[in-house]
Amino acid sequence: MIPTQFDYVAPGSVDEALAALAQHGDDAKVLAGGQSLLPVLRMRLNAPEVVIDLGKIDALREIRDEGDTITIGAMATYQSILDHTGIKGSLRLLHQAISEVADPQIRHRGTLGGALVHADPAGDCGAPTLALEADLVIQGPSGERTVAATDFFEDLFTTAVGDDELLTAIRFRKHDGWGSHYEKFVRVAHQWPIVSIAAAVKVDGGTISEARIGLVNMGSTALRASATEAALVGAQATAEGVAEACAKAADGTNPPSDLNGDADYRRHLATVLTKRAVLKAAGG
Amino acid sequence: MTKIQLTVDGAKVSDDVEPRMLLVQYLREKLGKTGTVIGCDTSNCGACTVHLDGRSVKSCNVLAVQADGSEVTTIEGLAEGSVLHPVQEAFRECHALQCGFCTPGMIMQSVDLLKDNPDPSEEEIRVGIEGNLCRCTGYHNIVRAVQTAAAGKVSGDAEAGSPAATAETEKVEV
């Protein structure tokens, strides 16, 4: 199938894009890399009257190393993020998760910003964004605001970005000195994870001093495993040491049931994968 | 209608297209480049893979209007006249096809992979083509072909599937 008819605008700047959004409001859909939106349009799950393509706004593709932080433009492709040496060195969790998004062709077109605003709870990017405690930069008619990752994901396919706003950048603090691992569980290569875990830990002398755990596909949004994070502090970075904390990984979650597994299976999977991810992150 | 200008297989083209037209439709229906095929409609299969500004993309997952100002290479633009691209030649020599429907996409993705990684391991090849499905499940010879192309062992005159072509790729377990 092909999409229903729509009008197309390709603004050359963020201001022009915001003006187009203000004009078309609910009738418009913003096109980033299109790797999720185009299948949605083709299957006619959505039929916007206007598509606003951000592809011509080069400024949104920039990746800036700012010393303690790296700011990734919302339209930076997965591939450009993978090719960035600073990200490979200081944001290894994000780098690893993105290296496992879909397949090479999708990574050449798809964007981190597009994926985060799409907010598919089964997407790979939400969990590392949460675990690395990124800040999301949003522009709207009244200017720019910054939202912490923990406040960004509101519900299934719903974020803090308003109808008249755009996500313009994602700012990450560098995580030098942290260990990390993205543990993805899939049935078929290049598919969405059944469950994935994004773990970042700091280990001092064999003891975990800080832990951040992001969960993929364990509810209506990407989630933090707060109970596990708290319980890991002070734990020995060994299989026995982390076992009790990791058993709490599914606490408070409400995972979906589908053909790949029911909710109980996902809860079990979350605990097993969290343990694997934490141990690998801790270098064990 | 939206006006687009782009370069396809080395030729400049310009057209008025509906914004909803997919790049693959544009290539096939407007330009007659039916070498690029549509396999799935869900962006899973990779049969429609082309190069957009030098990187592989699924042309069913790109609007023609998004390709405005870009350079597109399809399977029809790989050969130099009657001389096949080394990856095309390797696919022919290794008989890397059964029904052949996935072949254009497999070749385009393999060319992209080898540009990035000229000497991939078998595992790296399999991961590199994970976005391309062969419904005949004929992956073994596809992987062999990529290895053969990477090793520069394409003779250019071997018969497809001949003993000579097979002997060159013995290191692959079947």
PDB file of N, CA and C in Angstrom, chain B residues 69-118:
ATOM      1  N   GLY B  69      17.375  16.557  -4.622  1.00  0.00           N
ATOM      2  CA  GLY B  69      18.736  17.065  -4.454  1.00  0.00           C
ATOM      3  C   GLY B  69      19.769  15.990  -4.185  1.00  0.00           C
ATOM      4  N   SER B  70      19.345  14.747  -4.192  1.00  0.00           N
ATOM      5  CA  SER B  70      20.260  13.656  -3.824  1.00  0.00           C
ATOM      6  C   SER B  70      20.723  12.861  -5.043  1.00  0.00           C
ATOM      7  N   GLU B  71      21.637  11.972  -4.751  1.00  0.00           N
ATOM      8  CA  GLU B  71      22.141  11.071  -5.783  1.00  0.00           C
ATOM      9  C   GLU B  71      21.716   9.655  -5.425  1.00  0.00           C
ATOM     10  N   VAL B  72      21.055   8.993  -6.368  1.00  0.00           N
ATOM     11  CA  VAL B  72      20.564   7.640  -6.136  1.00  0.00           C
ATOM     12  C   VAL B  72      21.288   6.684  -7.073  1.00  0.00           C
ATOM     13  N   THR B  73      21.738   5.562  -6.532  1.00  0.00           N
ATOM     14  CA  THR B  73      22.285   4.496  -7.379  1.00  0.00           C
ATOM     15  C   THR B  73      21.432   3.255  -7.178  1.00  0.00           C
ATOM     16  N   THR B  74      20.946   2.700  -8.275  1.00  0.00           N
ATOM     17  CA  THR B  74      20.166   1.462  -8.197  1.00  0.00           C
ATOM     18  C   THR B  74      21.022   0.316  -8.725  1.00  0.00           C
ATOM     19  N   ILE B  75      20.474  -0.875  -8.654  1.00  0.00           N
ATOM     20  CA  ILE B  75      21.175  -2.048  -9.190  1.00  0.00           C
ATOM     21  C   ILE B  75      21.501  -1.849 -10.675  1.00  0.00           C
ATOM     22  N   GLU B  76      20.694  -1.028 -11.344  1.00  0.00           N
ATOM     23  CA  GLU B  76      20.910  -0.820 -12.779  1.00  0.00           C
ATOM     24  C   GLU B  76      22.077   0.116 -13.060  1.00  0.00           C
ATOM     25  N   GLY B  77      22.570   0.763 -12.002  1.00  0.00           N
ATOM     26  CA  GLY B  77      23.667   1.705 -12.210  1.00  0.00           C
ATOM     27  C   GLY B  77      25.004   1.181 -11.735  1.00  0.00           C
ATOM     28  N   LEU B  78      25.056  -0.086 -11.335  1.00  0.00           N
ATOM     29  CA  LEU B  78      26.302  -0.627 -10.772  1.00  0.00           C
ATOM     30  C   LEU B  78      27.315  -1.020 -11.845  1.00  0.00           C
ATOM     31  N   ALA B  79      26.825  -1.634 -12.906  1.00  0.00           N
ATOM     32  CA  ALA B  79      27.748  -2.133 -13.932  1.00  0.00           C
ATOM     33  C   ALA B  79      28.335  -0.972 -14.731  1.00  0.00           C
ATOM     34  N   GLU B  80      29.542  -1.178 -15.240  1.00  0.00           N
ATOM     35  CA  GLU B  80      30.154  -0.207 -16.162  1.00  0.00           C
ATOM     36  C   GLU B  80      29.935  -0.754 -17.566  1.00  0.00           C
ATOM     37  N   GLY B  81      28.908  -0.285 -18.227  1.00  0.00           N
ATOM     38  CA  GLY B  81      28.584  -0.830 -19.552  1.00  0.00           C
ATOM     39  C   GLY B  81      28.255  -2.306 -19.432  1.00  0.00           C
ATOM     40  N   SER B  82      28.983  -3.122 -20.140  1.00  0.00           N
ATOM     41  CA  SER B  82      28.704  -4.562 -20.095  1.00  0.00           C
ATOM     42  C   SER B  82      29.548  -5.268 -19.031  1.00  0.00           C
ATOM     43  N   VAL B  83      30.376  -4.509 -18.313  1.00  0.00           N
ATOM     44  CA  VAL B  83      31.225  -5.116 -17.271  1.00  0.00           C
ATOM     45  C   VAL B  83      30.509  -5.040 -15.927  1.00  0.00           C
ATOM     46  N   LEU B  84      30.203  -6.194 -15.394  1.00  0.00           N
ATOM     47  CA  LEU B  84      29.470  -6.226 -14.126  1.00  0.00           C
ATOM     48  C   LEU B  84      30.333  -5.682 -12.993  1.00  0.00           C
ATOM     49  N   HIS B  85      29.682  -5.121 -12.005  1.00  0.00           N
ATOM     50  CA  HIS B  85      30.358  -4.741 -10.753  1.00  0.00           C
ATOM     51  C   HIS B  85      30.904  -6.025 -10.112  1.00  0.00           C
ATOM     52  N   PRO B  86      32.048  -5.965  -9.441  1.00  0.00           N
ATOM     53  CA  PRO B  86      32.617  -7.197  -8.853  1.00  0.00           C
ATOM     54  C   PRO B  86      31.639  -7.961  -7.960  1.00  0.00           C
ATOM     55  N   VAL B  87      30.774  -7.249  -7.260  1.00  0.00           N
ATOM     56  CA  VAL B  87      29.808  -7.959  -6.405  1.00  0.00           C
ATOM     57  C   VAL B  87      28.754  -8.660  -7.270  1.00  0.00           C
ATOM     58  N   GLN B  88      28.327  -8.012  -8.332  1.00  0.00           N
ATOM     59  CA  GLN B  88      27.398  -8.676  -9.264  1.00  0.00           C
ATOM     60  C   GLN B  88      28.051  -9.925  -9.855  1.00  0.00           C
ATOM     61  N   GLU B  89      29.312  -9.760 -10.250  1.00  0.00           N
ATOM     62  CA  GLU B  89      30.047 -10.884 -10.846  1.00  0.00           C
ATOM     63  C   GLU B  89      30.180 -12.030  -9.832  1.00  0.00           C
ATOM     64  N   ALA B  90      30.460 -11.673  -8.584  1.00  0.00           N
ATOM     65  CA  ALA B  90      30.613 -12.704  -7.553  1.00  0.00           C
ATOM     66  C   ALA B  90      29.287 -13.437  -7.319  1.00  0.00           C
ATOM     67  N   PHE B  91      28.183 -12.699  -7.330  1.00  0.00           N
ATOM     68  CA  PHE B  91      26.876 -13.349  -7.174  1.00  0.00           C
ATOM     69  C   PHE B  91      26.635 -14.320  -8.325  1.00  0.00           C
ATOM     70  N   ARG B  92      27.067 -13.923  -9.532  1.00  0.00           N
ATOM     71  CA  ARG B  92      26.872 -14.790 -10.691  1.00  0.00           C
ATOM     72  C   ARG B  92      27.753 -16.038 -10.565  1.00  0.00           C
ATOM     73  N   GLU B  93      29.006 -15.816 -10.214  1.00  0.00           N
ATOM     74  CA  GLU B  93      29.939 -16.945 -10.146  1.00  0.00           C
ATOM     75  C   GLU B  93      29.561 -17.926  -9.036  1.00  0.00           C
ATOM     76  N   CYS B  94      29.107 -17.405  -7.921  1.00  0.00           N
ATOM     77  CA  CYS B  94      28.798 -18.271  -6.769  1.00  0.00           C
ATOM     78  C   CYS B  94      27.352 -18.777  -6.820  1.00  0.00           C
ATOM     79  N   HIS B  95      26.658 -18.413  -7.872  1.00  0.00           N
ATOM     80  CA  HIS B  95      25.242 -18.746  -7.977  1.00  0.00           C
ATOM     81  C   HIS B  95      24.513 -18.379  -6.666  1.00  0.00           C
ATOM     82  N   ALA B  96      24.623 -17.088  -6.319  1.00  0.00           N
ATOM     83  CA  ALA B  96      24.100 -16.620  -5.033  1.00  0.00           C
ATOM     84  C   ALA B  96      22.621 -16.254  -5.149  1.00  0.00           C
ATOM     85  N   LEU B  97      21.886 -17.106  -5.790  1.00  0.00           N
ATOM     86  CA  LEU B  97      20.455 -16.853  -5.889  1.00  0.00           C
ATOM     87  C   LEU B  97      19.719 -18.160  -6.151  1.00  0.00           C
ATOM     88  N   GLN B  98      18.468 -18.153  -5.727  1.00  0.00           N
ATOM     89  CA  GLN B  98      17.599 -19.266  -6.125  1.00  0.00           C
ATOM     90  C   GLN B  98      16.518 -18.688  -7.016  1.00  0.00           C
ATOM     91  N   CYS B  99      15.525 -17.991  -6.422  1.00  0.00           N
ATOM     92  CA  CYS B  99      14.527 -17.375  -7.304  1.00  0.00           C
ATOM     93  C   CYS B  99      15.006 -16.033  -7.831  1.00  0.00           C
ATOM     94  N   GLY B 100      15.942 -15.393  -7.117  1.00  0.00           N
ATOM     95  CA  GLY B 100      16.531 -14.162  -7.621  1.00  0.00           C
ATOM     96  C   GLY B 100      15.833 -12.887  -7.209  1.00  0.00           C
ATOM     97  N   PHE B 101      14.709 -12.999  -6.506  1.00  0.00           N
ATOM     98  CA  PHE B 101      13.945 -11.781  -6.209  1.00  0.00           C
ATOM     99  C   PHE B 101      14.673 -10.862  -5.223  1.00  0.00           C
ATOM    100  N   CYS B 102      15.371 -11.447  -4.270  1.00  0.00           N
ATOM    101  CA  CYS B 102      16.062 -10.613  -3.266  1.00  0.00           C
ATOM    102  C   CYS B 102      17.386 -10.088  -3.785  1.00  0.00           C
ATOM    103  N   THR B 103      17.825 -10.585  -4.957  1.00  0.00           N
ATOM    104  CA  THR B 103      19.194 -10.330  -5.428  1.00  0.00           C
ATOM    105  C   THR B 103      19.544  -8.850  -5.582  1.00  0.00           C
ATOM    106  N   PRO B 104      18.689  -8.029  -6.218  1.00  0.00           N
ATOM    107  CA  PRO B 104      19.075  -6.616  -6.351  1.00  0.00           C
ATOM    108  C   PRO B 104      19.371  -5.969  -4.996  1.00  0.00           C
ATOM    109  N   GLY B 105      18.522  -6.218  -4.019  1.00  0.00           N
ATOM    110  CA  GLY B 105      18.723  -5.635  -2.692  1.00  0.00           C
ATOM    111  C   GLY B 105      19.937  -6.215  -2.007  1.00  0.00           C
ATOM    112  N   MET B 106      20.121  -7.538  -2.148  1.00  0.00           N
ATOM    113  CA  MET B 106      21.282  -8.192  -1.536  1.00  0.00           C
ATOM    114  C   MET B 106      22.580  -7.600  -2.095  1.00  0.00           C
ATOM    115  N   ILE B 107      22.615  -7.406  -3.391  1.00  0.00           N
ATOM    116  CA  ILE B 107      23.834  -6.872  -4.016  1.00  0.00           C
ATOM    117  C   ILE B 107      24.074  -5.438  -3.550  1.00  0.00           C
ATOM    118  N   MET B 108      23.020  -4.617  -3.549  1.00  0.00           N
ATOM    119  CA  MET B 108      23.211  -3.221  -3.146  1.00  0.00           C
ATOM    120  C   MET B 108      23.672  -3.138  -1.687  1.00  0.00           C
ATOM    121  N   GLN B 109      23.106  -3.982  -0.831  1.00  0.00           N
ATOM    122  CA  GLN B 109      23.524  -3.953   0.574  1.00  0.00           C
ATOM    123  C   GLN B 109      24.950  -4.494   0.730  1.00  0.00           C
ATOM    124  N   SER B 110      25.289  -5.506  -0.064  1.00  0.00           N
ATOM    125  CA  SER B 110      26.642  -6.075   0.011  1.00  0.00           C
ATOM    126  C   SER B 110      27.684  -5.054  -0.433  1.00  0.00           C
ATOM    127  N   VAL B 111      27.355  -4.284  -1.457  1.00  0.00           N
ATOM    128  CA  VAL B 111      28.291  -3.245  -1.923  1.00  0.00           C
ATOM    129  C   VAL B 111      28.502  -2.226  -0.806  1.00  0.00           C
ATOM    130  N   ASP B 112      27.409  -1.848  -0.140  1.00  0.00           N
ATOM    131  CA  ASP B 112      27.516  -0.886   0.976  1.00  0.00           C
ATOM    132  C   ASP B 112      28.369  -1.466   2.104  1.00  0.00           C
ATOM    133  N   LEU B 113      28.112  -2.720   2.430  1.00  0.00           N
ATOM    134  CA  LEU B 113      28.861  -3.390   3.501  1.00  0.00           C
ATOM    135  C   LEU B 113      30.358  -3.396   3.195  1.00  0.00           C
ATOM    136  N   LEU B 114      30.711  -3.756   1.959  1.00  0.00           N
ATOM    137  CA  LEU B 114      32.133  -3.870   1.606  1.00  0.00           C
ATOM    138  C   LEU B 114      32.816  -2.504   1.546  1.00  0.00           C
ATOM    139  N   LYS B 115      32.042  -1.467   1.292  1.00  0.00           N
ATOM    140  CA  LYS B 115      32.606  -0.117   1.310  1.00  0.00           C
ATOM    141  C   LYS B 115      33.074   0.225   2.736  1.00  0.00           C
ATOM    142  N   ASP B 116      32.268  -0.198   3.701  1.00  0.00           N
ATOM    143  CA  ASP B 116      32.559   0.061   5.118  1.00  0.00           C
ATOM    144  C   ASP B 116      33.627  -0.868   5.650  1.00  0.00           C
ATOM    145  N   ASN B 117      33.550  -2.095   5.227  1.00  0.00           N
ATOM    146  CA  ASN B 117      34.380  -3.166   5.775  1.00  0.00           C
ATOM    147  C   ASN B 117      34.835  -4.066   4.631  1.00  0.00           C
ATOM    148  N   PRO B 118      35.990  -3.758   4.040  1.00  0.00           N
ATOM    149  CA  PRO B 118      36.420  -4.468   2.829  1.00  0.00           C
ATOM    150  C   PRO B 118      36.765  -5.940   3.072  1.00  0.00           C
TER     151      PRO B 118
END
